PDB file of C-alpha atoms in Angstrom:
ATOM      1  CA  THR A 213      -4.651   4.498   7.054  1.00 43.00           C
ATOM      2  CA  LYS A 214      -6.038   2.633  10.019  1.00 51.00           C
ATOM      3  CA  ASP A 215      -4.419  -0.468  11.417  1.00 52.00           C
ATOM      4  CA  TYR A 216      -6.313  -3.524  10.285  1.00 58.00           C
ATOM      5  CA  ASP A 217      -6.381  -7.181  11.206  1.00 62.00           C
ATOM      6  CA  GLY A 218      -8.045  -8.420   8.028  1.00 84.00           C
ATOM      7  CA  LYS A 219      -6.494  -9.742   4.860  1.00 87.00           C
ATOM      8  CA  TYR A 220      -7.681  -6.931   2.569  1.00 89.00           C
ATOM      9  CA  LEU A 221      -7.536  -3.152   2.722  1.00 88.00           C
ATOM     10  CA  VAL A 222      -8.700  -0.671   0.092  1.00 87.00           C
ATOM     11  CA  LEU A 223      -6.392   2.355   0.182  1.00 86.00           C
ATOM     12  CA  PRO A 224      -7.770   5.885  -0.359  1.00 83.00           C
ATOM     13  CA  SER A 225      -6.245   5.750  -3.865  1.00 83.00           C
ATOM     14  CA  GLY A 226      -8.509   2.780  -4.653  1.00 85.00           C
ATOM     15  CA  GLU A 227      -5.638   0.283  -4.660  1.00 87.00           C
ATOM     16  CA  LEU A 228      -6.230  -3.093  -3.024  1.00 89.00           C
ATOM     17  CA  HIS A 229      -3.664  -4.126  -0.414  1.00 87.00           C
ATOM     18  CA  ILE A 230      -3.525  -7.868   0.290  1.00 88.00           C
ATOM     19  CA  ARG A 231      -1.701  -8.929   3.429  1.00 85.00           C
ATOM     20  CA  ASP A 232       0.398 -12.090   3.714  1.00 84.00           C
ATOM     21  CA  VAL A 233      -0.132 -13.313   0.158  1.00 87.00           C
ATOM     22  CA  GLY A 234      -0.121 -17.084  -0.101  1.00 85.00           C
ATOM     23  CA  PRO A 235      -0.863 -19.812  -2.654  1.00 87.00           C
ATOM     24  CA  GLU A 236      -4.587 -19.667  -1.878  1.00 88.00           C
ATOM     25  CA  ASP A 237      -4.705 -16.077  -3.181  1.00 90.00           C
ATOM     26  CA  GLY A 238      -3.706 -17.272  -6.646  1.00 88.00           C
ATOM     27  CA  TYR A 239      -6.951 -19.228  -7.011  1.00 88.00           C
ATOM     28  CA  LYS A 240      -9.118 -16.110  -6.720  1.00 90.00           C
ATOM     29  CA  SER A 241     -10.024 -13.434  -9.257  1.00 91.00           C
ATOM     30  CA  TYR A 242     -10.091  -9.773  -8.281  1.00 93.00           C
ATOM     31  CA  GLN A 243     -12.339  -7.143  -9.826  1.00 93.00           C
ATOM     32  CA  CYS A 244     -13.102  -3.595  -8.736  1.00 92.00           C
ATOM     33  CA  ARG A 245     -16.430  -1.834  -8.567  1.00 92.00           C
ATOM     34  CA  THR A 246     -16.906   1.916  -8.343  1.00 91.00           C
ATOM     35  CA  LYS A 247     -19.910   3.816  -7.030  1.00 91.00           C
ATOM     36  CA  HIS A 248     -20.640   7.447  -7.900  1.00 92.00           C
ATOM     37  CA  ARG A 249     -21.150   9.356  -4.648  1.00 88.00           C
ATOM     38  CA  LEU A 250     -23.968  11.555  -5.972  1.00 93.00           C
ATOM     39  CA  THR A 251     -25.892   9.371  -8.420  1.00 95.00           C
ATOM     40  CA  GLY A 252     -25.225   6.000  -6.802  1.00 93.00           C
ATOM     41  CA  GLU A 253     -24.363   4.567 -10.232  1.00 95.00           C
ATOM     42  CA  THR A 254     -22.053   1.565 -10.000  1.00 95.00           C
ATOM     43  CA  ARG A 255     -19.631   0.200 -12.572  1.00 94.00           C
ATOM     44  CA  LEU A 256     -17.647  -3.001 -12.611  1.00 93.00           C
ATOM     45  CA  SER A 257     -14.164  -3.188 -14.119  1.00 91.00           C
ATOM     46  CA  ALA A 258     -14.142  -4.805 -17.556  1.00 91.00           C
ATOM     47  CA  THR A 259     -11.329  -7.182 -16.636  1.00 91.00           C
ATOM     48  CA  LYS A 260     -10.516  -9.372 -13.658  1.00 91.00           C
ATOM     49  CA  GLY A 261      -7.088  -9.643 -12.092  1.00 90.00           C
ATOM     50  CA  ARG A 262      -5.397 -12.793 -10.921  1.00 89.00           C
ATOM     51  CA  LEU A 263      -2.224 -13.134  -8.858  1.00 89.00           C
ATOM     52  CA  VAL A 264       0.661 -15.317  -9.925  1.00 88.00           C
ATOM     53  CA  ILE A 265       2.200 -16.647  -6.732  1.00 85.00           C
ATOM     54  CA  THR A 266       5.795 -17.844  -6.828  1.00 83.00           C
ATOM     55  CA  GLU A 267       7.824 -19.471  -4.098  1.00 79.00           C
ATOM     56  CA  PRO A 268      10.765 -17.422  -2.836  1.00 75.00           C
ATOM     57  CA  VAL A 269      14.194 -18.635  -3.880  1.00 78.00           C
ATOM     58  CA  GLY A 270      16.813 -17.744  -1.292  1.00 80.00           C
ATOM     59  CA  VAL A 271      17.149 -14.392   0.406  1.00 81.00           C
ATOM     60  CA  LYS A 272      16.446 -11.131  -1.434  1.00 79.00           C
ATOM     61  CA  ALA A 273      17.502  -7.711  -0.155  1.00 80.00           C
ATOM     62  CA  PRO A 274      14.800  -5.014  -0.130  1.00 78.00           C
ATOM     63  CA  THR A 275      14.097  -3.221  -3.397  1.00 77.00           C
ATOM     64  CA  PHE A 276      11.709  -0.347  -3.919  1.00 74.00           C
ATOM     65  CA  SER A 277       9.160  -0.713  -6.704  1.00 68.00           C
ATOM     66  CA  SER A 278       8.592   3.028  -6.847  1.00 62.00           C
ATOM     67  CA  GLU A 279      11.430   5.522  -6.832  1.00 57.00           C
ATOM     68  CA  THR A 280       9.131   8.536  -6.639  1.00 56.00           C
ATOM     69  CA  SER A 281      10.896  11.390  -4.907  1.00 61.00           C
ATOM     70  CA  ILE A 282       8.645  13.336  -2.570  1.00 61.00           C
ATOM     71  CA  SER A 283      10.252  16.452  -1.198  1.00 64.00           C
ATOM     72  CA  SER A 284       7.122  18.430  -0.336  1.00 70.00           C
ATOM     73  CA  LEU A 285       3.428  17.620  -0.163  1.00 73.00           C
ATOM     74  CA  LYS A 286       0.616  20.091   0.445  1.00 79.00           C
ATOM     75  CA  ARG A 287      -2.671  19.170   2.128  1.00 81.00           C
ATOM     76  CA  GLN A 288      -5.418  21.117   3.847  1.00 84.00           C
ATOM     77  CA  ALA A 289      -5.277  21.071   7.630  1.00 87.00           C
ATOM     78  CA  GLY A 290      -7.404  18.251   8.992  1.00 87.00           C
ATOM     79  CA  SER A 291      -7.203  16.164   5.817  1.00 85.00           C
ATOM     80  CA  SER A 292      -5.600  12.735   5.572  1.00 82.00           C
ATOM     81  CA  LEU A 293      -2.513  11.690   3.650  1.00 78.00           C
ATOM     82  CA  VAL A 294      -1.206   8.253   2.710  1.00 76.00           C
ATOM     83  CA  LEU A 295       2.515   7.726   2.116  1.00 77.00           C
ATOM     84  CA  LEU A 296       3.423   4.395   0.567  1.00 76.00           C
ATOM     85  CA  CYS A 297       6.631   2.474   1.148  1.00 78.00           C
ATOM     86  CA  GLN A 298       6.494  -0.180  -1.543  1.00 76.00           C
ATOM     87  CA  ALA A 299       9.431  -2.430  -0.734  1.00 78.00           C
ATOM     88  CA  GLN A 300       9.817  -6.076  -1.662  1.00 78.00           C
ATOM     89  CA  ALA A 301      12.173  -8.569  -0.035  1.00 81.00           C
ATOM     90  CA  PHE A 302      12.372 -12.084   1.324  1.00 80.00           C
ATOM     91  CA  PRO A 303      11.826 -12.514   4.115  1.00 81.00           C
ATOM     92  CA  VAL A 304       9.272  -9.664   4.236  1.00 79.00           C
ATOM     93  CA  PRO A 305      11.109  -6.500   5.353  1.00 82.00           C
ATOM     94  CA  MET A 306      10.340  -4.580   8.519  1.00 84.00           C
ATOM     95  CA  ILE A 307       9.373  -1.025   7.611  1.00 85.00           C
ATOM     96  CA  ARG A 308       9.953   1.931   9.887  1.00 86.00           C
ATOM     97  CA  TRP A 309       9.079   5.568   9.188  1.00 87.00           C
ATOM     98  CA  TYR A 310      11.087   8.573  10.362  1.00 87.00           C
ATOM     99  CA  LYS A 311      10.339  12.275  10.452  1.00 84.00           C
ATOM    100  CA  PHE A 312      12.895  15.048  10.476  1.00 84.00           C
ATOM    101  CA  ILE A 313      12.819  17.411  13.439  1.00 83.00           C
ATOM    102  CA  ASP A 314      12.055  20.953  12.223  1.00 82.00           C
ATOM    103  CA  GLY A 315      15.133  23.042  11.539  1.00 81.00           C
ATOM    104  CA  THR A 316      17.581  20.170  12.041  1.00 82.00           C
ATOM    105  CA  THR A 317      18.991  17.190  10.197  1.00 82.00           C
ATOM    106  CA  ARG A 318      18.029  14.904  13.093  1.00 84.00           C
ATOM    107  CA  LYS A 319      15.362  12.300  12.500  1.00 83.00           C
ATOM    108  CA  GLN A 320      12.939  10.718  14.912  1.00 84.00           C
ATOM    109  CA  ALA A 321      11.057   7.428  14.557  1.00 82.00           C
ATOM    110  CA  VAL A 322       7.331   7.831  13.898  1.00 83.00           C
ATOM    111  CA  GLN A 323       5.291   6.109  16.614  1.00 77.00           C
ATOM    112  CA  MET A 324       2.461   3.978  15.198  1.00 67.00           C
TER     113      MET A 324
END
């Protein structure tokens, strides 16, 4: 995905990413709307979502909310791909991606 300075980002999967969640975000309702690319028909989700914001208590080591193992992904050349690193911690963890150098066990940091 692109770098963004705003508070909200809709991922290619349709998920809503909210940056720097704070108490003010708990006062809002969230609802999604879809639009058919060919017919232009729009639909609104039947339910609204609301965040429950809690204050952090102490320090929490990073945990991963998804333990999906990805060993190989196939995409057409020129297409985009989003890899998620869904980690939670307090304070917010720094995330760094690495790629393995072909034919070796050495890894190299991905430059953003």
